[in-house]
Amino acid sequence: MKAKQLQQMAGFNILRLCVCVVILVLAVIIYDIASKGIGVISWKFLTTMPRNGMTEGGILPAIIGTFLVTVITAMMSIPLGMGCAIYLNEYAKDSKVTRLIRMAIRNLSGVPSIVYGLFGVILFVQMMNLGTCVLSAGLTLGLMTLPWTITASEEALKNVPNSYREGALALGATKWQSIKTNVLPYAVPGMLTGTILGLSRAAGETAPLLFTGAAFFLPFLPKSLFSQFMALPYHLYIMSTQHHAISKVRPIAYGTALVLIALVFLMNLFAVIVRYRLRKVRME
Amino acid sequence: MDSVKIKASKFNFYYGKARVLKDICIDIVTNKVTGIIGPSGCGKSTFLRSINRMNDTIIGSRAEGYMMIDGKDIYEDQVDVVEIRRKAGMVFQKSNPFPKSIFDNVAYGLRINGAKDRYFIQERVEKSLKAAAIWDEVKDRLNRNASELSGGQQQRLCIARALAVEPEIILMDEPASALDPTATLKIEELIQELKKKYTIIIVTHNMQQAARISDFSAFFMLGELIEYNLTSVIFTKPGKKITEDYITGRFG
């Protein structure tokens, strides 16, 4: 009896320790960045151009650039990924081919982002002749997030009980009607959540942007989708490793990191809210 | 005498290579309750689901022989599956109300079949809920989610949902197996009421239930139809020893 309880206590405490370590690491990172970055954050920092060889001024073009690229990424990855997931989960028969496709998708989600970057250069920048620009970068990130979107969407579709599909079919619904009216409404919240989490990861990517359109320094905003742009993660990389006066711009680097983290956090928060609201609507 | 609604002859069904229904020949009578009994895995659910072609959704399944509704083979190429399923409604073992309002559950079948007129839909929903003997319990909360109903109510809601598209046949796959005795009794009374207008086929594991509610009984075993007759005959003077052994509970 005693030994059993001791074992249980030891077990729980080890698990507790694991949680504490994870939280501690996270807290230290956030504290470090926030404490060193908060000093430079101001309305002016967020809304003005970098000046004086990026040693002064703000990071507006990087914020706008990251925003635009993320929008392109979403426009490519959401419809394509959801469509693909619906086809794979609802229509495709379970055969060797579909299993191979699934395996390929899972593997693609593990391909390093720099490989996607190189692929993007060849496909979008060179072959399709789009040049290094917002569009090329967005499409490249779109490709990169597709496996995540497809996997998350398929998972969401799998969570819809089969009895909803059968019930609809038994009432004389066509397959598409049953999917549209009795499967998708219950799967979309999960699909969107997974997709937004994927997008927030893409928003923080640096490597694919290196070759496909991000610029070292541009004191103006992108004029069109075919312009080069600045992006937060790339800007951060430059400010912390490539700048000629690294120690001087260190606070700006921390500020940029803080803005990037805040952006990703906001997107994740948005995902949570979307899921919560859609669930609520569904239940009423 | 009685007219035949569903006629299977030399009907075989395969899941891949496994032959789960073997040369089934049966005439199911209009406006009667036909009970299908037999041990687990004997093919009774498969038989039920091949009458509205719900087995089509299973990959690698294949039918052979004839399955006729009103004299028309439903497995012919040009047959519209949607039309068959509208004609032969189905109530599942586990009640499966959609996570919609009570009203929308019943209206679902009407809407997907193209009904738009609000008054028509309202009228039909009320009529169906009344026919399924659940109207009085839900009439004040039609806009509430169907998941708030009790198990027995959910199953009657599913019956109402099936009735709404005005089928001629109702296929029931152990509709009361997850319900308590009171709720079961309600469903059984309902079936007696419904058979005035519909041809009902019910799969059941419960011998007493089959004896109580069905006019005809079919005993399936290992994919074969062993015996088919009036329920009164099957349960008092079964023609085969194996049928008697099963209904008296000597195996099962």
Short mmCIF file of N, CA and C in Angstrom, two decimals, chain A residues 93-94 163-164 166-174 177-178 181-182 186 282-283, chain B residues 49 54 57 59 82 85 90 92 96-100 108 112-113 145 161-162 165:
data_model
loop_
_atom_site.label_atom_id
_atom_site.label_comp_id
_atom_site.label_asym_id
_atom_site.label_seq_id
_atom_site.Cartn_x
_atom_site.Cartn_y
_atom_site.Cartn_z
N LYS A 93 -10.77 5.99 -53.13
CA LYS A 93 -10.83 4.66 -52.54
C LYS A 93 -9.52 4.38 -51.83
N ASP A 94 -9.60 3.52 -50.85
CA ASP A 94 -8.38 3.18 -50.12
C ASP A 94 -7.61 2.14 -50.94
N SER A 163 -21.87 8.10 -39.19
CA SER A 163 -23.33 8.00 -39.17
C SER A 163 -23.98 9.25 -39.77
N TYR A 164 -23.27 10.39 -39.76
CA TYR A 164 -23.83 11.58 -40.40
C TYR A 164 -23.89 11.37 -41.92
N GLU A 166 -23.90 8.39 -43.53
CA GLU A 166 -24.86 7.33 -43.83
C GLU A 166 -26.29 7.82 -43.68
N GLY A 167 -26.53 8.56 -42.59
CA GLY A 167 -27.88 9.07 -42.35
C GLY A 167 -28.36 9.91 -43.52
N ALA A 168 -27.48 10.74 -44.03
CA ALA A 168 -27.85 11.61 -45.15
C ALA A 168 -28.08 10.78 -46.41
N LEU A 169 -27.19 9.85 -46.68
CA LEU A 169 -27.34 9.01 -47.87
C LEU A 169 -28.66 8.23 -47.82
N ALA A 170 -28.98 7.71 -46.64
CA ALA A 170 -30.18 6.90 -46.49
C ALA A 170 -31.45 7.71 -46.73
N LEU A 171 -31.34 9.03 -46.64
CA LEU A 171 -32.51 9.88 -46.90
C LEU A 171 -32.57 10.31 -48.35
N GLY A 172 -31.68 9.78 -49.15
CA GLY A 172 -31.71 10.11 -50.57
C GLY A 172 -30.79 11.25 -50.96
N ALA A 173 -29.81 11.55 -50.13
CA ALA A 173 -28.84 12.58 -50.50
C ALA A 173 -27.82 11.97 -51.45
N THR A 174 -27.33 12.80 -52.38
CA THR A 174 -26.20 12.34 -53.17
C THR A 174 -24.97 12.47 -52.30
N GLN A 177 -24.13 16.05 -51.70
CA GLN A 177 -25.05 16.69 -50.75
C GLN A 177 -24.71 16.29 -49.32
N SER A 178 -24.43 15.02 -49.12
CA SER A 178 -24.14 14.58 -47.76
C SER A 178 -22.85 15.24 -47.25
N THR A 181 -23.69 19.23 -46.79
CA THR A 181 -24.63 19.67 -45.75
C THR A 181 -24.43 18.95 -44.43
N ASN A 182 -23.75 17.80 -44.45
CA ASN A 182 -23.73 17.04 -43.22
C ASN A 182 -22.33 16.63 -42.76
N TYR A 186 -19.38 20.43 -39.98
CA TYR A 186 -18.82 19.99 -38.71
C TYR A 186 -17.31 19.82 -38.78
N ARG A 282 -22.68 26.07 -34.34
CA ARG A 282 -23.13 24.74 -34.72
C ARG A 282 -24.05 24.15 -33.66
N MET A 283 -23.71 24.44 -32.37
CA MET A 283 -24.45 23.82 -31.30
C MET A 283 -25.81 24.45 -31.08
N ARG B 49 -29.32 -3.90 -45.64
CA ARG B 49 -28.65 -2.76 -46.29
C ARG B 49 -28.52 -2.96 -47.80
N MET B 54 -27.31 0.54 -49.40
CA MET B 54 -26.36 1.24 -48.53
C MET B 54 -25.01 0.55 -48.54
N THR B 57 -21.60 1.76 -50.42
CA THR B 57 -20.53 2.62 -49.92
C THR B 57 -19.33 1.81 -49.45
N ILE B 59 -16.25 -0.44 -49.98
CA ILE B 59 -15.37 -0.70 -51.11
C ILE B 59 -15.20 -2.20 -51.31
N VAL B 82 -30.32 7.22 -55.49
CA VAL B 82 -30.98 8.23 -54.66
C VAL B 82 -32.48 7.97 -54.59
N ARG B 85 -33.25 5.03 -52.29
CA ARG B 85 -33.11 5.35 -50.86
C ARG B 85 -34.22 6.25 -50.37
N MET B 90 -34.40 4.30 -43.91
CA MET B 90 -33.66 3.42 -43.02
C MET B 90 -33.52 4.02 -41.63
N PHE B 92 -31.30 3.36 -38.19
CA PHE B 92 -30.09 2.63 -37.84
C PHE B 92 -30.13 2.12 -36.40
N ASN B 96 -28.99 8.15 -34.91
CA ASN B 96 -27.99 9.10 -35.42
C ASN B 96 -28.61 10.43 -35.80
N PRO B 97 -29.20 11.13 -34.82
CA PRO B 97 -29.68 12.46 -35.16
C PRO B 97 -28.50 13.32 -35.57
N PHE B 98 -28.72 14.20 -36.55
CA PHE B 98 -27.66 15.13 -36.94
C PHE B 98 -27.57 16.22 -35.89
N PRO B 99 -26.40 16.80 -35.70
CA PRO B 99 -26.29 17.86 -34.68
C PRO B 99 -26.94 19.16 -35.13
N LYS B 100 -28.20 19.05 -35.50
CA LYS B 100 -28.97 20.20 -35.93
C LYS B 100 -30.19 20.28 -35.02
N TYR B 108 -34.42 17.75 -43.10
CA TYR B 108 -33.21 17.49 -43.89
C TYR B 108 -33.50 16.76 -45.20
N ILE B 112 -32.88 18.27 -49.03
CA ILE B 112 -31.94 17.75 -50.03
C ILE B 112 -32.67 17.20 -51.25
N ASN B 113 -33.97 16.92 -51.09
CA ASN B 113 -34.72 16.48 -52.26
C ASN B 113 -35.39 17.65 -52.97
N ASN B 145 -31.45 21.69 -30.10
CA ASN B 145 -30.61 20.68 -30.73
C ASN B 145 -31.12 19.27 -30.42
N ARG B 161 -37.69 11.40 -39.26
CA ARG B 161 -36.85 11.92 -40.33
C ARG B 161 -36.97 11.03 -41.57
N ALA B 162 -37.03 9.71 -41.32
CA ALA B 162 -37.18 8.79 -42.45
C ALA B 162 -38.56 8.91 -43.07
N VAL B 165 -39.69 11.94 -45.95
CA VAL B 165 -39.54 11.89 -47.41
C VAL B 165 -40.54 10.91 -48.05
#
